[in-house]
Coordinates of C-alpha atoms and ligand atoms in Angstrom, one line a residue:
X1 CA -25.1 64.4 92.2
X2 CA -28.0 62.3 91.1
X3 CA -26.8 59.4 89.0
X4 CA -28.7 56.9 86.8
X5 CA -28.7 53.4 88.4
X6 CA -28.2 50.3 86.3
X7 CA -31.8 49.3 86.7
X8 CA -33.2 52.7 85.6
X9 CA -30.7 52.9 82.7
X10 CA -32.0 49.5 81.4
X11 CA -35.7 50.4 81.9
X12 CA -35.2 53.6 80.0
X13 CA -33.3 51.8 77.3
X14 CA -36.2 49.4 77.0
X15 CA -38.6 52.3 76.6
X16 CA -36.4 54.2 74.2
X17 CA -35.5 51.4 71.8
X18 CA -38.1 48.8 72.5
X19 CA -35.4 46.3 71.6
X20 CA -34.3 45.4 75.2
X21 CA -36.4 42.5 76.3
X22 CA -37.4 42.2 80.0
X23 CA -35.7 38.8 80.1
X24 CA -32.4 40.3 78.9
X25 CA -32.7 43.0 81.5
X26 CA -33.3 40.4 84.2
X27 CA -30.2 38.5 83.0
X28 CA -28.0 41.6 83.2
X29 CA -29.3 42.5 86.6
X30 CA -28.6 38.9 87.7
X31 CA -25.1 38.9 86.4
X32 CA -24.5 42.3 88.1
X33 CA -25.8 40.9 91.3
X34 CA -23.5 37.9 91.2
X35 CA -20.6 40.3 90.5
X36 CA -21.4 42.1 93.7
X37 CA -21.0 38.9 95.6
X38 CA -17.8 38.1 93.7
X39 CA -16.5 41.6 94.5
X40 CA -17.3 40.9 98.1
X41 CA -15.4 37.6 98.1
X42 CA -12.4 39.1 96.3
X43 CA -12.3 41.9 98.8
X44 CA -12.2 39.7 101.8
X45 CA -8.9 38.1 100.5
X46 CA -7.0 36.1 103.1
X47 CA -9.6 37.0 105.8
X48 CA -12.2 35.1 103.8
X49 CA -9.7 32.2 103.1
X50 CA -10.4 32.7 99.4
X51 CA -6.8 33.1 98.2
X52 CA -4.5 30.4 96.8
X53 CA -4.8 27.4 94.5
X54 CA -7.0 24.3 94.6
X55 CA -5.6 20.9 93.8
X56 CA -7.8 20.8 90.6
X57 CA -7.1 22.0 87.0
X58 CA -9.7 23.4 84.6
X59 CA -10.4 22.1 81.1
X60 CA -7.4 24.2 79.8
X61 CA -5.0 22.5 82.2
X62 CA -4.6 25.6 84.3
X63 CA -4.4 25.1 88.1
X64 CA -7.7 26.5 89.5
X65 CA -7.6 29.2 92.1
X66 CA -10.1 29.0 94.9
X67 CA -11.7 32.2 93.7
X68 CA -12.1 30.9 90.1
X69 CA -14.3 28.2 91.5
X70 CA -16.2 30.4 94.0
X71 CA -17.0 33.0 91.3
X72 CA -18.1 30.2 88.9
X73 CA -20.5 28.9 91.5
X74 CA -21.9 32.3 92.3
X75 CA -22.6 33.0 88.7
X76 CA -24.2 29.6 88.1
X77 CA -26.4 29.8 91.2
X78 CA -27.5 33.3 90.6
X79 CA -28.5 32.6 87.0
X80 CA -30.0 29.1 87.2
X81 CA -33.5 29.7 88.4
X82 CA -34.7 33.1 86.9
X83 CA -36.1 31.5 83.8
X84 CA -34.1 33.8 81.4
X85 CA -31.5 31.3 80.4
X86 CA -31.3 28.3 78.2
X87 CA -27.8 27.3 79.2
X88 CA -24.4 28.6 80.4
X89 CA -20.8 28.0 79.6
X90 CA -17.7 29.0 81.5
X91 CA -13.9 29.0 81.3
X92 CA -14.1 26.8 84.5
X93 CA -16.3 24.0 83.0
X94 CA -15.5 21.5 80.3
X95 CA -18.9 21.5 78.8
X96 CA -22.1 23.6 78.9
X97 CA -24.2 23.9 82.1
X98 CA -27.9 23.2 81.1
X99 CA -30.7 24.8 83.3
X100 CA -31.9 22.0 85.6
X101 CA -35.3 20.7 84.6
X102 CA -37.0 22.0 87.8
X103 CA -36.6 25.5 86.6
X104 CA -38.2 27.2 83.6
X105 CA -35.9 27.9 80.6
X106 CA -35.5 31.1 78.6
X107 CA -33.9 31.9 75.3
X108 CA -30.5 33.3 76.2
X109 CA -27.1 31.7 76.5
X110 CA -24.6 33.1 79.0
X111 CA -20.8 32.6 78.7
X112 CA -18.4 33.8 81.3
X113 CA -14.8 33.9 82.6
X114 CA -15.6 34.1 86.2
X115 CA -12.2 35.5 87.3
X116 CA -10.0 36.9 84.5
X117 CA -6.4 37.7 85.3
X118 CA -6.4 35.2 88.2
X119 CA -2.6 35.3 88.5
X120 CA -3.2 38.7 90.1
X121 CA -5.6 37.5 92.9
X122 CA -2.9 36.6 95.4
X123 CA -0.9 39.8 94.9
X124 CA -3.9 42.1 95.3
X125 CA -4.1 43.5 91.8
X126 CA -7.2 44.0 89.7
X127 CA -9.1 41.0 88.4
X128 CA -12.5 40.9 86.7
X129 CA -15.4 38.9 85.4
X130 CA -16.1 38.8 81.7
X131 CA -19.5 37.9 80.2
X132 CA -21.1 37.4 76.8
X133 CA -24.8 36.9 76.0
X134 CA -26.1 35.0 72.9
X135 CA -29.6 34.0 71.9
X136 CA -30.2 30.3 71.5
X137 CA -31.2 29.3 67.9
X138 CA -34.9 29.5 67.2
X139 CA -35.1 25.7 66.7
X140 CA -33.7 25.1 70.2
X141 CA -36.9 25.6 72.1
X142 CA -38.4 22.4 73.4
X143 CA -35.2 20.4 72.9
X144 CA -32.0 20.0 74.9
X145 CA -29.5 22.7 74.3
X146 CA -26.1 21.5 72.9
X147 CA -22.6 22.9 72.7
X148 CA -23.3 23.5 69.0
X149 CA -26.0 26.0 69.9
X150 CA -23.2 28.2 71.3
X151 CA -21.2 28.1 68.1
X152 CA -22.2 31.6 66.9
X153 CA -19.8 34.4 65.9
X154 CA -19.3 37.3 68.3
X155 CA -21.3 39.6 66.0
X156 CA -24.5 37.8 67.3
X157 CA -23.9 38.8 70.9
X158 CA -26.9 40.7 72.3
X159 CA -25.0 42.0 75.3
X160 CA -21.4 41.8 76.7
X161 CA -19.5 43.3 79.5
X162 CA -17.2 42.9 82.5
X163 CA -16.9 43.7 86.2
X164 CA -13.5 44.9 87.4
X165 CA -12.5 44.3 91.0
X166 CA -9.9 47.1 91.5
X167 CA -9.7 50.1 93.7
X168 CA -13.4 50.6 92.7
X169 CA -15.8 47.8 91.6
X170 CA -17.1 48.7 88.2
X171 CA -19.4 47.2 85.6
X172 CA -18.8 48.0 82.0
X173 CA -21.7 47.0 79.7
X174 CA -22.9 47.1 76.2
X175 CA -26.3 46.2 75.0
X176 CA -25.3 46.9 71.4
X177 CA -26.0 50.6 71.6
X178 CA -22.9 52.1 73.2
X179 CA -20.7 51.3 76.3
X180 CA -21.6 52.4 79.8
X181 CA -19.7 52.3 83.0
X182 CA -21.4 51.8 86.5
X183 CA -19.6 52.1 89.8
X184 CA -20.7 49.9 92.7
X185 CA -21.9 52.1 95.6
X186 CA -20.8 49.6 98.3
X187 CA -22.9 51.2 101.1
X188 CA -26.1 51.2 99.1
X189 CA -25.4 48.1 97.0
X190 CA -26.4 49.8 93.8
X191 CA -24.6 50.2 90.5
X192 CA -24.6 53.9 89.4
X193 CA -23.6 55.2 86.0
X194 CA -20.3 57.0 86.1
X195 CA -19.3 57.1 82.4
X196 CA -20.9 56.6 79.0
X197 CA -21.5 56.4 76.2
X198 CA -17.7 55.7 76.4
X199 CA -15.6 56.7 73.4
X200 CA -12.1 55.5 72.9
X201 CA -9.6 58.3 72.7
X202 CA -7.5 58.2 69.5
X203 CA -3.8 58.8 69.3
X204 CA -2.9 57.6 72.7
X205 CA 0.8 56.4 72.6
X206 CA 0.4 53.4 74.8
X207 CA 0.6 49.6 74.0
X208 CA 0.0 46.7 76.2
X209 CA 1.8 43.5 75.4
X210 CA 3.7 40.7 77.3
X211 CA 7.2 41.6 76.1
X212 CA 8.5 38.4 77.6
X213 CA 6.8 36.5 74.8
X214 CA 8.6 38.3 71.9
X215 CA 10.1 35.1 70.7
X216 CA 6.5 34.0 69.8
X217 CA 5.7 37.1 67.7
X218 CA 5.4 37.1 64.0
X219 CA 7.6 39.5 62.0
X220 CA 4.6 41.8 61.7
X221 CA 4.1 42.1 65.5
X222 CA 7.8 42.5 66.0
X223 CA 7.9 45.3 63.4
X224 CA 4.9 47.0 65.0
X225 CA 6.4 46.9 68.5
X226 CA 10.1 47.8 67.4
X227 CA 8.9 50.8 65.6
X228 CA 7.0 52.0 68.7
X229 CA 10.1 51.3 70.9
X230 CA 12.2 53.4 68.6
X231 CA 10.2 56.4 69.8
X232 CA 10.8 59.9 68.6
X233 CA 13.7 58.9 66.4
X234 CA 11.8 56.0 64.8
X235 CA 9.3 55.9 61.9
X236 CA 6.3 56.8 64.3
X237 CA 8.2 60.0 65.3
X238 CA 6.8 59.9 68.9
X239 CA 7.5 58.1 72.2
X240 CA 5.3 55.3 73.3
X241 CA 4.6 53.9 76.8
X242 CA 4.1 50.3 77.7
X243 CA 1.6 48.9 80.2
X244 CA 0.9 45.3 81.1
X245 CA -1.2 44.2 84.1
X246 CA -1.6 40.4 83.0
X247 CA -5.3 40.9 83.6
X248 CA -7.2 41.4 80.3
X249 CA -10.0 43.2 82.1
X250 CA -7.7 45.8 83.6
X251 CA -5.8 46.3 80.4
X252 CA -8.9 46.6 78.3
X253 CA -10.5 49.0 80.9
X254 CA -7.5 51.3 80.8
X255 CA -7.8 51.3 76.9
X256 CA -11.5 52.2 77.1
X257 CA -10.7 55.0 79.5
X258 CA -7.7 56.5 77.9
X259 CA -7.0 54.8 74.6
X260 CA -4.2 52.7 73.3
X261 CA -3.8 49.1 72.0
X262 CA -3.7 45.6 73.6
X263 CA -2.0 42.7 71.8
X264 CA -2.0 39.1 72.7
X265 CA -1.1 37.7 69.4
X266 CA -1.2 34.1 68.4
X267 CA 2.1 32.2 68.6
X268 CA 4.0 32.6 65.4
X269 CA 6.1 29.5 66.0
X270 CA 3.3 27.0 66.6
X271 CA 1.0 28.0 63.7
X272 CA -1.4 30.2 65.5
X273 CA -1.6 28.7 69.0
X274 CA -3.1 31.5 71.1
X275 CA -3.7 32.3 74.8
X276 CA -7.0 34.1 75.1
X277 CA -10.4 32.4 74.7
X278 CA -12.6 33.5 71.8
X279 CA -16.1 33.0 73.3
X280 CA -15.9 34.5 76.8
X281 CA -12.8 36.8 76.5
X282 CA -12.1 38.0 73.0
X283 CA -15.7 38.3 71.8
X284 CA -17.2 40.3 74.6
X285 CA -14.1 42.6 74.7
X286 CA -14.2 43.0 70.9
X287 CA -17.9 44.0 71.1
X288 CA -17.2 46.6 73.8
X289 CA -14.2 48.0 72.0
X290 CA -16.1 48.3 68.7
X291 CA -19.0 49.9 70.4
X292 CA -16.6 52.5 71.8
X293 CA -15.3 53.3 68.4
X294 CA -12.2 51.0 68.4
X295 CA -11.3 47.9 66.4
X296 CA -10.5 44.3 67.3
X297 CA -8.9 41.6 65.1
X298 CA -7.0 38.4 65.3
X299 CA -4.3 39.6 62.9
X300 CA -6.3 38.1 60.0
X301 CA -9.9 38.9 60.4
X302 CA -12.3 40.9 62.7
X303 CA -12.8 38.9 65.9
X304 CA -16.6 39.3 65.8
X305 CA -16.6 37.5 62.5
X306 CA -14.6 34.4 63.7
X307 CA -16.8 31.3 63.3
X308 CA -16.2 29.4 66.6
X309 CA -15.3 25.7 66.4
X310 CA -15.2 25.0 70.0
X311 CA -16.4 26.4 73.4
X312 CA -12.8 26.9 74.6
X313 CA -11.2 27.9 71.3
X314 CA -8.3 30.3 71.6
X315 CA -7.6 33.3 69.4
X316 CA -5.0 35.9 68.9
X317 CA -6.2 39.3 70.1
X318 CA -5.3 42.8 68.8
X319 CA -7.7 45.5 70.0
X320 CA -8.1 49.1 70.8
X321 CA -7.3 52.4 68.9
X322 CA -8.6 51.8 65.3
X323 CA -5.5 53.4 63.6
X324 CA -3.1 51.3 65.7
X325 CA -5.1 48.1 65.1
X326 CA -5.1 48.9 61.4
X327 CA -1.4 49.5 61.4
X328 CA -0.7 46.0 62.8
X329 CA -3.0 44.6 60.2
X330 CA -1.1 46.5 57.5
X331 CA 2.0 44.8 58.6
X332 CA 0.2 41.5 58.7
X333 CA 1.1 40.0 55.4
X334 CA 3.5 37.7 57.3
X335 CA 0.7 36.6 59.5
X336 CA -1.5 35.7 56.6
X337 CA 1.3 33.7 55.0
X338 CA 1.8 31.7 58.2
X339 CA -1.9 31.1 58.4
X340 CA -2.1 29.7 54.8
X341 CA 1.2 27.8 54.8
Ligands
LIG1 P1 -5.4 34.7 83.4 O1 -5.0 33.4 82.7 O2 -4.5 35.0 84.6 O3 -6.8 34.6 83.7 O4 -7.3 34.9 80.7 C1 -6.0 35.0 80.3 C2 -5.2 36.0 81.1 O5 -5.2 35.9 82.5 C3 -5.6 37.4 80.7 O6 -6.5 38.0 81.5 C4 -4.3 38.2 80.7 O7 -4.2 39.2 79.7 C5 -3.3 37.1 80.3 O8 -3.9 35.9 80.6 C6 -2.0 37.2 81.0 O9 -1.1 36.4 80.3 P2 0.5 36.5 80.7 O10 0.7 35.4 81.7 O11 1.2 36.0 79.4 O12 0.9 37.8 81.1

């Protein structure tokens, strides 16, 4: 079967819409190439001496895994010299990474979580790379890029996606006109389209949440989950399944493929302290989910409308099947009360 490669897909998209700029195409190709190298490193595991922790912590105070740092370096190196970027930001770096003066600069800003779900690395479960692309403000050309230039809501993303390093290595991408999946042909080294435009199945009775954190949930989240756990005899009148892989990429990918809802709500007890990062986790995933016909909010508002206040800001995340996300929001009066108290 002849499949469309990532390169050809983007060239055809460029011809079709005239909106996809060659520099953005180069950026996506470069990120995809770096993801191939990351996939290779992940796949080597203990043989490549890439497993385990380093003695360092990242800006969030989390112990860095060797692969966090390796993947971060691979993405920085691959994207530094092509002339398509103004600057980069990563979960693993406290502040932004400007393009060194010896290289030409472009207009795009790239944000990434080099290895998402890193607690899974050492136990051989799926991890991934998440990325988001913004355009630098028009007045930024000719001056030094600042962190403030990144402070744009997710609705301004011009592209977003993730690579997932699981039984297969996949790249899932949106350029703002649908969501497409590419599988890495490891022998040939090319990304080949295997799904798309992807549409989220409605009515899947599956939710993903870390049940161990139930003491942090607001009354609205408790009610939503309790009603689903009540199954056929409860108000939903049907049985639900629960899945949790502790890797957002894997959980969101499952939802894109077969439906359901993912919840990592903000902590009710600590007035909204949350786990997931807005700019390089929640925003790209929210764009992908919306592009596939789903919804994404933080319990109060659409994630893509949140005005960021900081590079590493955290946000509650509820995403997936539109009806289910709306059901949580409908129970969300309590959440709103907490936010305004
Ligand atoms: P990780 O810190 O391992 O990279 O990014 C945050 C994240 O993983 C998500 O991928 C995942 O959904 C979540 O944390 C897992 O959280 P729990 O430890 O609460 O399960």
